[in-house]
Amino acid sequence: MNARYEFSFERFRAMVVKEFIQMRRDRVTLAIMIGIPLIQMIIFGFAINSDPKHLPAALLQADYGPQARSLVQAIQNSGYLNFVMKVHSEKQGRDVLARNRVQFVVTIPENFSRDFVRGDRPAILVEADATDPAATGNALGSLAGSINSALGHDLTGPLAFLARSESPVDLRIHPLYNPEAITQYNIVPGLMGVVLTMTMVMITGLAITRERERGTMENLLSMPTRPFEVLLGKIVPYILVGYVQIGLILVVSRLLFRVPMVGSLSLLLAVAIIFIVANLAMGITFSTVAQNQLQAVQMAFFFFLPSLLLSGFMFPFRGMPRWAQAIGELLPLTHFLRIVRGILLKGNGFEDVAVDLWPIVLFAALAVALGVKRYRRTLD
Amino acid sequence: MNDDCAIDVRGMTKRFGGLTAVDRIDLQVRAGQICGFLGPNGSGKTTFIRMLCGLLRPDSGSGTCLGLDVVTQSAAIKRQVGYMTQRFSFYDDLSIAENLDFVARMYCMQNRRAAVDESIERLGLTGRRNQLAGELSGGWKQRLALAACMIHKPRLLLLDEPTAGVDPRARREFWEEIHRLAAEGLTFLIATHYMDEAERCHRLAFILSGILLVHGSPAEVIGRSGLTTWAVAGPDLAGLAGQLQGRPGIEQVVAFGTTLHVSGADAGALEQAIASFRAAPYEWHRTASGLEDVFIQLMETPNGGTPCS
Ligand SMILES: Nc1ncnc2c1ncn2[C@@H]1O[C@H](COP(=O)(O)OP(=O)(O)OP(=O)(O)O)[C@@H](O)[C@H]1O
Ligand SMILES: [Mg+2]
């Protein structure tokens, strides 16, 4: 009799029914399964803007003549640059650029209006933070056009002689930090943060759920342990893993992509621990919430996705709409990316990275506190 | 409250949703005693033990373990209690020595290394100390778990089916060890399904559907059951069993190799029921009721049977 080995529709149906029941009972998995495609569609549909506008700029204005004023107006009206501050010296301009307060510094030299009227083609200096070439490219490209067309209106009457083919001003663009606009310089250091986020959250995300799933939690809880001991005990070993990853990425960045390393590596390594701990703590917190390992992995992914898309890794941060930037600001990866790029490409020091360090510290502290609070001391 | 009670709890209750897994159990176990914890599957033994060592919060009830409050001082209780889980719950991916070392560290033992070595030696696993726990056979896992929960020299041991799957010789050694330790003043609460083990306990507690039905020494438990048992030998015992089953006065008919044990709570009714079969080729004689007969009888107790202390 080989009937026993034949495919049984009844057995098959029993399996299908069982799987459906299990899926329905696993609310979190279901929510995530629906949530991920939704979020992906929203992010890809609305959040990504490869033509970022209204990029913050600083103005160093040494001339207030009518032509200077209409020039500033023209740049502002182009929609690409948005003057958010005035600076009063070249050094101050470099500082706000380095600290990521602005993307551009526009310098209008003394006697601009006078030279303009004389037809001397005065220079306008535009310094750009070109760490992320995608963020600045379009803005810089459109600048000349909008300046020329705006100033063109003024070239009537006695100034008509200036309306010749050559531009009446000398636009000088200085892309800083990544002058050749090499995308790898931006992406490769960013990868460090992305890889750490992915793996660190995942590793600890499994920590508690694995104990529960394998039944070892009962034993652990019957021993005189405190939640903080258990949680920290699961965090610390992986800090080492994080550093191994950082080391690997740095070596590869240097040898393979020849990413410049302008700043202090020891500063980078020192601040990295906070980012690593933040992610490990996030994973632990997921672990205390998730019912099983699968859910923990899904939660880790749920956290990873916005980190990847909204941190400024994949798309220029300033190209995203406000709400997406607001979410991005909450994520440790966003700040860590700025720190890594700042140190490696801009040569930033501690004072420069501090602004992006404290949000990570805050995040780590909150995640640890939540993990400890959520950690169940009993089997109830 | 009794000072030399290692376990002294009252009204312990635990509900899971609509199910009352443990229903108002009172239990006192004096220091140095071995208390056997009996009850059919799902009767609430594991749940009750978990409440004693702070793994589950009782919905109501109060009392002490080793003089410490079971509800508020569970952290202190855990330090002096050894709990062996029913399911192996040490780390499969750690070696024997690493597991024991982990436990010893968890209890902050002073002479950790010595304690681990001694424990491994007593287990007789010195040559295999670096073997992964997950690779051990079922019985050896059980013995490792037992050794691990005793490594910190607890004063009270809560053992949930510690000898399930353990071979007879190891079980005998285990029970000898238990009695030796009890003589030193350690207290044991041992959940078991083995009746021969139940007979080796000082006290027995039998629970059914979360209710404590009987509590006393093995002899008391048997005596209180009022069970009378007859043994019968002869041909075609299976056929005889079929005829006896269900007659008024006969509660159990159990085959034991070449004999059949017939028991009932009412001696008179039982004698009447078997009267027509008391002829050749069958040979009948009275025999002592065993714990197992009592156990089966208790299991048949209709739900809501009056709890007794
Ligand atoms: N975490 C839980 N959630 C819901 N119900 C539970 C839980 N733990 C136990 N139960 C239920 O409580 C009852 C008692 O279970 P318990 O494990 O205490 O029985 P037991 O006497 O140890 O059984 P066994 O002899 O099979 O080990 C059972 O009906 C079980 O289904
Ligand atoms: Mg049990």
XYZ file of C-alpha atoms and ligand atoms in Angstrom:
721
model
C 0.000 0.000 0.000
C 1.501 3.294 -0.969
C -1.614 5.327 -0.259
C -0.059 6.338 3.051
C 2.691 8.220 1.281
C 0.447 10.125 -1.038
C -0.267 13.764 -0.692
C -3.150 14.263 1.647
C -5.285 17.275 1.011
C -6.675 16.976 4.516
C -3.257 17.169 6.128
C -2.380 20.046 3.865
C -5.512 21.924 4.812
C -4.904 21.289 8.481
C -1.492 22.878 8.097
C -2.896 25.902 6.294
C -5.553 26.429 8.917
C -3.037 26.088 11.701
C -0.693 28.600 10.086
C -3.500 31.079 9.636
C -4.560 30.747 13.241
C -1.008 31.230 14.428
C -0.555 34.230 12.195
C -3.743 35.812 13.425
C -2.706 35.315 17.036
C 0.708 36.855 16.442
C -0.472 40.449 16.299
C 2.936 42.055 16.310
C 4.184 40.036 13.372
C 1.049 40.859 11.498
C 1.357 44.565 12.235
C 4.950 44.587 11.108
C 4.177 42.631 7.985
C 1.647 45.279 7.049
C 3.649 48.157 8.429
C 6.876 47.604 6.531
C 5.493 47.841 3.022
C 3.357 50.792 4.076
C 6.269 52.643 5.522
C 8.404 51.807 2.532
C 5.825 53.172 0.160
C 5.405 56.356 2.175
C 9.119 56.904 2.439
C 9.899 56.148 -1.166
C 6.881 58.007 -2.390
C 7.148 61.233 -0.451
C 10.248 61.486 1.588
C 12.881 61.097 -1.046
C 13.867 64.235 -2.785
C 17.020 64.181 -4.787
C 16.585 67.862 -5.577
C 16.728 69.332 -2.122
C 15.656 72.951 -1.807
C 15.658 75.580 0.893
C 19.067 74.476 2.023
C 20.234 76.566 4.959
C 22.848 79.143 4.060
C 24.802 81.809 5.871
C 25.427 85.226 4.442
C 28.632 87.159 4.838
C 27.658 90.522 3.419
C 30.192 93.329 3.239
C 28.299 95.531 0.806
C 24.744 96.782 1.090
C 24.363 98.568 -2.216
C 21.249 98.056 -4.391
C 22.889 95.419 -6.600
C 24.109 93.464 -3.583
C 20.619 93.536 -2.164
C 18.976 92.324 -5.355
C 21.608 89.591 -5.610
C 20.779 88.286 -2.123
C 17.112 88.495 -3.012
C 17.735 86.568 -6.222
C 19.556 83.747 -4.468
C 16.843 83.540 -1.853
C 14.163 83.521 -4.545
C 15.822 80.682 -6.422
C 14.370 78.424 -3.733
C 17.561 76.412 -3.389
C 19.221 78.474 -0.730
C 17.591 79.874 2.337
C 19.559 82.410 4.323
C 19.108 81.450 7.919
C 21.904 83.491 9.462
C 24.404 86.221 8.942
C 28.042 85.724 9.749
C 30.592 88.417 10.221
C 33.874 86.778 9.403
C 35.287 84.108 7.182
C 36.199 82.021 10.210
C 32.694 82.187 11.589
C 31.462 81.067 8.197
C 33.738 78.024 8.262
C 32.607 77.191 11.772
C 28.897 77.086 10.993
C 29.682 75.041 7.907
C 31.742 72.548 9.875
C 29.076 72.155 12.518
C 26.433 71.460 9.952
C 24.403 74.533 10.857
C 24.347 75.527 7.190
C 25.097 73.926 3.872
C 26.429 77.074 2.199
C 28.175 80.281 3.039
C 27.693 83.078 0.491
C 30.190 85.943 0.639
C 29.471 89.282 -0.976
C 32.663 91.289 -0.960
C 33.136 94.964 -0.155
C 32.357 97.410 -2.974
C 30.317 94.780 -4.782
C 27.746 97.273 -6.078
C 30.365 99.773 -7.133
C 32.401 97.173 -9.018
C 29.278 95.760 -10.556
C 28.192 99.089 -11.948
C 31.664 99.691 -13.286
C 31.483 96.394 -15.118
C 34.418 94.941 -13.177
C 32.664 91.593 -12.682
C 32.943 91.441 -8.897
C 33.386 87.983 -7.347
C 30.776 86.223 -5.298
C 32.123 83.378 -3.204
C 29.860 80.407 -2.484
C 31.345 77.844 -0.134
C 29.457 74.598 0.001
C 29.559 71.640 2.348
C 29.975 69.039 -0.351
C 30.327 66.077 1.996
C 27.196 64.752 0.355
C 27.488 65.780 -3.295
C 23.871 64.922 -3.975
C 22.701 67.520 -1.512
C 24.574 70.424 -3.034
C 24.886 69.585 -6.709
C 21.603 70.944 -8.011
C 21.688 74.023 -5.856
C 25.106 74.988 -7.124
C 24.154 74.214 -10.699
C 21.147 76.488 -10.644
C 22.852 79.312 -8.851
C 24.488 80.958 -11.860
C 21.274 80.950 -13.831
C 19.152 82.522 -11.178
C 21.765 85.168 -10.396
C 22.139 86.167 -14.024
C 18.449 86.386 -14.740
C 17.820 88.411 -11.568
C 20.612 90.869 -12.168
C 19.647 91.079 -15.821
C 16.548 93.052 -14.834
C 18.723 95.796 -13.478
C 20.728 96.078 -16.640
C 18.638 98.672 -18.357
C 19.203 102.326 -19.122
C 22.715 103.424 -18.318
C 23.690 99.873 -17.323
C 22.582 98.342 -20.577
C 26.141 98.009 -21.729
C 26.620 95.324 -19.102
C 24.017 93.084 -20.621
C 26.447 91.222 -22.749
C 26.948 87.519 -23.114
C 29.371 87.104 -20.209
C 27.913 87.071 -16.711
C 28.166 90.434 -14.997
C 29.486 88.747 -11.814
C 32.245 86.273 -11.174
C 30.599 83.348 -9.339
C 33.199 81.352 -7.491
C 32.114 78.096 -5.996
C 34.229 76.321 -3.392
C 32.953 72.875 -2.643
C 34.540 72.068 0.676
C 35.422 68.749 2.346
C 34.777 66.620 -0.713
C 35.788 68.867 -3.599
C 35.690 66.208 -6.281
C 32.191 65.233 -5.251
C 33.123 61.595 -4.784
C 29.993 59.886 -3.521
C 31.936 57.127 -1.804
C 33.509 59.642 0.517
C 30.066 60.301 1.792
C 28.651 56.812 1.715
C 31.490 54.712 3.022
C 31.886 56.431 6.394
C 28.113 56.438 6.623
C 28.089 52.700 6.201
C 29.819 52.373 9.518
C 26.748 53.697 11.258
C 24.387 51.700 9.111
C 26.138 48.406 9.720
C 26.331 49.048 13.445
C 22.650 49.892 13.605
C 21.685 46.788 11.719
C 23.781 44.300 13.609
C 23.846 45.718 17.115
C 20.084 46.063 17.405
C 19.624 42.595 16.002
C 22.161 40.904 18.247
C 20.708 42.092 21.509
C 17.202 41.949 20.152
C 17.544 38.198 20.304
C 19.129 38.175 23.724
C 16.155 37.937 26.047
C 13.778 36.271 23.638
C 16.260 33.475 23.075
C 16.417 32.857 26.805
C 12.683 32.759 27.003
C 12.315 30.545 23.987
C 14.903 28.012 25.104
C 13.446 27.882 28.599
C 16.634 29.127 30.206
C 14.827 32.247 31.382
C 13.134 30.243 34.132
C 16.491 29.236 35.494
C 17.907 32.709 35.155
C 14.956 34.204 37.000
C 15.191 31.655 39.783
C 18.672 32.912 40.518
C 19.210 36.082 42.466
C 19.825 38.428 39.554
C 18.773 41.988 38.996
C 17.434 43.185 35.653
C 20.223 45.652 35.153
C 22.824 42.924 35.615
C 21.230 40.744 33.035
C 20.712 43.558 30.531
C 24.119 45.076 30.908
C 25.688 41.646 30.863
C 24.157 41.161 27.473
C 25.213 44.581 26.187
C 28.861 44.708 27.134
C 30.249 41.754 25.161
C 28.835 43.167 21.961
C 30.577 46.497 22.338
C 33.657 44.585 21.348
C 31.916 43.231 18.304
C 30.978 46.781 17.391
C 34.566 47.901 17.558
C 35.674 45.047 15.379
C 33.160 46.204 12.794
C 34.362 49.788 13.031
C 37.930 48.680 12.589
C 37.056 46.666 9.521
C 35.105 49.484 7.941
C 37.868 51.994 8.591
C 40.456 49.739 7.052
C 38.325 49.076 4.008
C 37.443 52.771 3.637
C 41.082 53.642 3.661
C 42.476 50.879 1.509
C 39.693 50.347 -0.950
C 37.955 53.683 -1.278
C 40.804 55.924 -0.173
C 38.402 57.906 1.957
C 40.295 60.815 3.463
C 40.640 60.732 7.235
C 41.244 64.290 8.150
C 40.173 64.224 11.775
C 41.225 62.307 14.818
C 40.572 58.568 14.698
C 40.831 58.295 18.456
C 38.040 60.829 18.793
C 35.937 58.747 16.435
C 36.635 55.553 18.365
C 35.878 57.288 21.642
C 32.490 58.608 20.612
C 31.551 55.409 18.789
C 31.013 53.576 22.062
C 28.020 55.745 22.816
C 26.457 54.960 19.487
C 27.133 51.253 19.906
C 25.593 51.223 23.366
C 22.562 53.147 22.101
C 21.886 50.492 19.489
C 22.546 47.570 21.811
C 20.209 49.086 24.364
C 17.552 49.546 21.726
C 17.879 45.872 20.846
C 17.589 44.858 24.487
C 14.453 46.912 24.823
C 12.954 45.213 21.785
C 13.980 41.937 23.332
C 12.009 42.599 26.493
C 8.910 43.452 24.478
C 9.026 40.711 21.855
C 7.392 37.376 22.566
C 9.830 35.352 20.499
C 12.953 35.628 18.421
C 11.133 36.188 15.176
C 9.321 39.187 16.579
C 12.578 40.562 17.916
C 14.161 40.328 14.486
C 11.177 42.029 12.944
C 11.323 44.843 15.470
C 15.001 45.309 14.781
C 14.213 45.576 11.106
C 11.398 47.968 11.852
C 13.911 50.212 13.542
C 16.553 49.735 10.905
C 14.409 50.778 7.987
C 13.738 54.392 8.985
C 17.314 54.629 10.214
C 18.518 53.690 6.780
C 16.153 55.926 4.879
C 15.709 58.958 7.086
C 19.159 59.434 8.573
C 20.710 61.085 5.569
C 22.544 57.938 4.585
C 20.615 57.126 1.463
C 19.212 60.516 0.628
C 20.355 64.022 1.464
C 18.896 64.834 4.847
C 17.969 68.350 3.862
C 16.140 67.082 0.807
C 13.532 65.377 2.964
C 10.301 67.020 4.051
C 10.077 68.477 7.519
C 8.288 65.567 9.140
C 10.808 63.098 7.771
C 13.637 65.252 9.077
C 11.929 65.409 12.464
C 11.819 61.607 12.624
C 15.397 61.473 11.415
C 16.533 63.766 14.202
C 15.267 61.211 16.742
C 17.396 58.407 15.352
C 20.905 57.856 16.636
C 22.158 56.994 13.172
C 21.375 60.476 11.874
C 23.623 62.042 14.448
C 26.289 59.413 14.185
C 26.504 59.913 10.432
C 27.137 63.599 10.967
C 29.778 62.790 13.541
C 31.590 60.256 11.364
C 31.514 62.423 8.263
C 32.444 65.433 10.331
C 35.476 63.764 11.844
C 36.691 61.908 8.783
C 35.966 64.457 6.058
C 35.867 67.794 7.818
C 38.397 67.126 10.534
C 35.958 68.160 13.234
C 37.068 68.198 16.847
C 35.175 67.328 19.986
C 33.384 70.670 20.300
C 32.090 70.261 16.759
C 30.720 66.764 17.295
C 29.295 67.447 20.740
C 26.061 68.837 19.286
C 25.359 65.484 17.713
C 26.664 63.449 20.600
C 24.185 64.387 23.281
C 21.105 63.218 21.339
C 22.759 59.784 21.085
C 23.561 59.815 24.791
C 19.959 60.688 25.549
C 18.703 57.951 23.274
C 20.980 55.352 24.879
C 19.912 56.375 28.376
C 16.230 56.182 27.474
C 16.629 52.809 25.794
C 18.446 51.323 28.795
C 15.869 52.742 31.192
C 13.017 51.351 29.126
C 14.704 47.964 28.876
C 15.182 47.752 32.627
C 11.610 48.839 33.220
C 10.193 46.354 30.764
C 12.354 43.442 31.938
C 10.060 40.920 33.548
C 11.284 39.537 36.827
C 8.721 36.768 36.918
C 7.285 34.343 34.436
C 3.802 35.913 34.665
C 3.860 30.952 62.325
C 6.175 28.086 63.057
C 9.835 28.897 63.420
C 11.269 25.605 62.273
C 9.087 25.489 59.183
C 11.139 25.853 56.029
C 7.956 26.296 54.045
C 4.915 27.796 55.707
C 2.385 29.205 53.276
C -1.351 29.693 53.410
C -4.027 30.274 50.841
C -1.630 30.263 47.893
C -3.648 30.858 44.748
C -2.643 31.362 41.131
C -4.983 31.971 38.236
C -4.162 31.911 34.538
C -7.045 33.697 32.905
C -10.131 31.734 33.899
C -8.153 28.726 35.110
C -7.273 28.421 38.767
C -4.036 26.453 38.562
C -3.369 26.574 42.296
C -6.347 26.968 44.604
C -5.831 28.112 48.202
C -3.055 25.688 49.092
C -1.776 25.656 52.660
C 1.491 23.824 53.133
C 3.909 23.499 56.019
C 7.166 21.618 55.694
C 9.477 21.452 58.668
C 13.192 21.986 58.269
C 15.032 18.753 57.528
C 11.992 17.100 56.012
C 11.551 15.644 52.565
C 8.119 16.447 51.245
C 6.917 14.595 48.174
C 4.651 16.601 45.937
C 2.239 14.419 44.022
C -0.538 15.087 41.590
C -1.586 14.236 38.075
C -0.318 16.182 35.068
C -1.587 19.711 35.044
C -2.617 19.669 38.689
C -0.530 22.723 39.556
C 2.677 21.331 41.060
C 5.032 23.351 38.920
C 2.926 26.475 39.357
C 2.977 26.127 43.135
C 6.729 25.590 43.251
C 7.276 28.615 41.012
C 5.322 30.759 43.426
C 7.473 29.595 46.313
C 10.661 30.784 44.659
C 9.290 34.031 43.323
C 8.993 33.075 39.662
C 5.277 33.651 39.697
C 3.397 36.185 41.756
C 0.583 34.562 43.721
C -2.833 36.118 43.165
C -3.525 35.625 46.839
C -1.978 33.850 49.744
C 0.933 34.589 51.983
C 3.570 32.897 54.031
C 7.249 32.316 54.397
C 10.073 30.300 52.914
C 13.021 29.938 55.289
C 11.404 32.657 57.372
C 11.291 35.109 54.459
C 8.088 36.480 53.025
C 7.265 34.741 49.745
C 5.646 37.820 48.267
C 7.953 40.628 49.292
C 11.300 38.948 49.920
C 11.644 36.698 46.921
C 15.073 38.104 46.103
C 16.376 36.960 49.484
C 14.629 33.620 49.128
C 16.263 32.977 45.780
C 19.689 33.239 47.358
C 19.024 30.334 49.738
C 16.835 28.169 47.585
C 17.820 25.746 44.886
C 15.181 25.320 42.215
C 15.411 22.601 39.649
C 13.118 23.230 36.731
C 11.038 20.473 35.239
C 12.404 21.172 31.781
C 16.181 21.328 31.354
C 16.957 25.000 31.519
C 20.699 25.259 31.521
C 22.568 26.412 28.478
C 22.934 23.819 25.767
C 25.756 25.760 24.205
C 27.816 25.899 27.381
C 29.936 23.030 28.630
C 29.192 21.223 31.865
C 31.883 23.123 33.686
C 30.826 26.453 32.196
C 27.237 25.937 33.240
C 28.219 25.114 36.793
C 30.620 28.005 36.829
C 27.874 30.331 35.615
C 25.581 29.237 38.420
C 28.316 29.503 41.012
C 29.054 33.018 39.830
C 25.393 33.904 39.918
C 25.350 33.069 43.601
C 28.609 34.934 44.163
C 30.303 31.912 45.677
C 33.582 32.521 47.415
C 35.426 29.343 46.515
C 33.834 29.010 43.127
C 36.415 26.856 41.399
C 36.564 24.356 44.222
C 32.796 24.128 44.348
C 32.572 23.515 40.615
C 35.306 20.885 40.687
C 33.722 19.149 43.628
C 30.354 19.176 41.966
C 31.727 17.715 38.746
C 33.597 15.079 40.677
C 30.514 14.059 42.616
C 28.655 13.805 39.322
C 31.431 11.554 38.054
C 31.861 13.735 34.992
C 35.447 14.856 35.526
C 36.522 13.473 32.164
C 33.669 15.185 30.354
C 33.670 18.550 32.021
C 34.201 20.320 28.717
C 31.409 18.548 26.919
C 28.528 20.765 25.849
C 25.483 20.359 28.041
C 23.297 20.099 24.950
C 25.158 16.952 23.929
C 24.420 15.110 27.154
C 21.862 12.320 27.261
C 18.533 13.138 28.877
C 19.362 11.491 32.167
C 22.746 13.153 32.390
C 21.200 16.536 31.699
C 18.881 15.893 34.602
C 21.800 14.984 36.854
C 23.720 18.057 35.762
C 20.741 20.272 36.529
C 20.439 18.701 39.945
C 24.087 19.260 40.680
C 23.826 22.838 39.458
C 20.916 23.771 41.678
C 22.737 22.437 44.715
C 26.085 24.020 44.029
C 25.430 27.084 46.148
C 24.503 24.967 49.185
C 20.897 26.071 49.450
C 18.898 25.432 52.621
C 15.733 24.597 50.762
C 15.514 22.614 47.549
C 12.510 22.789 45.281
C 12.924 19.980 42.804
C 10.450 19.611 39.971
C 10.605 15.987 38.838
C 14.338 15.748 39.399
C 14.692 12.089 38.503
C 12.558 11.938 35.383
C 14.529 9.830 32.933
C 17.284 8.995 35.407
C 18.413 5.385 35.647
C 17.639 3.317 38.779
C 21.156 3.345 40.175
C 21.515 7.088 39.823
C 18.097 7.513 41.372
C 19.070 5.415 44.329
C 22.250 7.435 44.775
C 20.216 10.574 44.440
C 17.810 9.534 47.164
C 20.607 8.477 49.458
C 22.154 11.878 48.969
C 18.834 13.569 49.648
C 18.378 11.708 52.908
C 21.924 12.502 53.955
C 21.378 16.196 53.263
C 18.000 16.176 54.993
C 19.708 14.758 58.062
C 21.992 17.773 57.930
C 18.928 20.012 58.063
C 18.162 20.718 54.427
C 14.551 20.753 53.395
C 13.187 19.278 50.190
C 10.004 19.705 48.242
C 10.115 17.174 45.438
C 7.505 16.900 42.724
C 7.460 13.375 41.384
C 5.352 10.876 39.524
C 7.295 7.882 40.832
C 5.528 6.074 43.654
C 8.669 4.361 44.897
C 10.117 7.828 45.395
C 6.972 9.011 47.118
C 7.416 6.185 49.613
C 10.866 7.491 50.493
C 9.536 10.902 51.514
C 8.810 11.937 55.090
C 5.640 13.690 54.045
C 3.431 13.636 51.019
C 1.212 16.329 49.603
C -1.263 15.316 46.944
C -2.869 17.979 44.809
C -5.589 17.688 42.227
C -6.818 20.535 40.038
C -4.878 22.951 42.189
C -6.455 21.756 45.435
C -4.455 20.070 48.181
C -6.329 16.837 48.894
C -4.090 14.932 51.286
C -1.091 15.844 53.368
C 0.689 13.408 55.662
C 3.260 10.642 55.906
C 2.993 7.865 53.306
C 1.470 5.506 55.871
C -1.056 8.127 56.922
C -2.000 8.835 53.342
C -2.593 5.158 52.653
C -4.440 4.688 55.917
C -6.639 7.722 55.397
C -7.662 6.528 51.958
C -9.525 3.601 53.559
C -8.663 1.529 50.541
C -8.860 -2.266 50.663
C -6.995 -4.282 48.081
C -7.209 -7.909 47.059
C -4.747 -9.696 44.873
C -5.923 -12.490 42.599
C -3.890 -15.017 40.620
C -5.102 -17.496 38.029
C -5.681 -18.086 34.313
C -7.012 -15.479 31.869
C -6.672 -12.538 34.202
C -7.481 -10.170 31.370
C -10.881 -11.779 30.979
C -11.444 -11.654 34.708
C -10.465 -8.002 34.804
C -13.117 -7.267 32.176
C -15.761 -8.998 34.265
C -14.769 -7.239 37.486
C -14.474 -3.773 36.027
C -17.381 -1.537 36.870
C -19.038 -3.773 39.452
C -20.368 -1.797 42.394
C -17.782 -1.657 45.163
C -14.841 -2.181 42.797
C -12.958 1.023 42.084
C -9.744 -0.234 40.526
C -8.649 -3.351 38.748
C -4.955 -3.227 37.962
C -2.789 -5.917 36.396
C 0.546 -6.603 38.114
C 2.383 -9.256 36.124
C 0.863 -12.527 37.260
C -1.661 -11.006 39.639
C -4.518 -8.595 39.479
C -5.063 -5.989 42.205
C -8.699 -5.232 42.922
C -9.386 -2.323 45.265
C -12.300 -0.393 46.679
C -12.915 2.083 49.472
C -15.727 0.101 51.029
C -14.281 -3.203 52.258
C -17.717 -4.831 52.635
C -18.960 -3.856 49.195
C -15.692 -4.972 47.679
C -15.912 -8.382 49.299
C -19.470 -8.759 48.049
C -18.466 -7.794 44.537
C -15.713 -10.388 44.280
C -17.607 -13.110 46.151
C -18.888 -14.882 43.014
C -15.347 -15.100 41.600
C -13.758 -16.504 44.736
C -13.481 -20.062 43.483
C -10.974 -22.196 41.599
C -9.036 -21.634 39.439
C -8.605 -18.199 41.101
C -6.595 -17.625 44.250
C -7.469 -14.540 46.267
C -5.707 -12.880 49.184
C -5.752 -9.537 50.937
C -2.780 -7.296 50.229
C -1.612 -3.878 51.400
C -2.822 -1.009 49.265
C 0.048 0.724 47.560
C 0.569 4.442 47.127
C -0.206 4.052 43.482
C -3.646 2.620 44.274
C -4.234 5.553 46.584
C -2.956 7.940 43.953
C -5.338 6.549 41.340
C -8.189 6.633 43.820
C -7.450 10.255 44.653
C -7.331 11.120 40.976
C -10.875 9.853 40.609
C -12.031 12.244 43.330
C -14.809 14.308 41.815
C -13.877 17.929 41.280
C -14.320 20.010 44.369
C -13.402 17.118 46.638
C -13.068 18.457 50.148
C -9.540 19.638 50.753
C -7.969 18.254 53.877
C -4.867 19.309 55.670
N 2.006 30.279 32.039
C 0.817 29.664 32.032
N -0.226 30.226 31.391
C -1.428 29.618 31.373
N -1.691 28.463 31.977
C -0.699 27.844 32.625
C 0.607 28.418 32.687
N 1.401 27.593 33.403
C 0.616 26.555 33.771
N -0.643 26.697 33.308
C -1.768 25.788 33.548
O -1.858 25.575 34.920
C -2.189 24.231 35.206
C -1.153 23.655 36.139
O 0.062 23.504 35.437
P 1.389 22.970 36.127
O 2.480 23.093 35.155
O 1.551 23.638 37.436
O 1.023 21.438 36.339
P 1.957 20.273 36.915
O 1.245 19.741 38.094
O 3.323 20.739 37.112
O 1.869 19.216 35.746
P 2.972 18.149 35.245
O 2.875 16.968 36.130
O 2.535 17.823 33.868
O 4.295 18.815 35.298
C -2.256 23.524 33.870
O -3.611 23.406 33.514
C -1.540 24.432 32.927
O -2.123 24.362 31.661
Mg 5.085 20.303 36.292
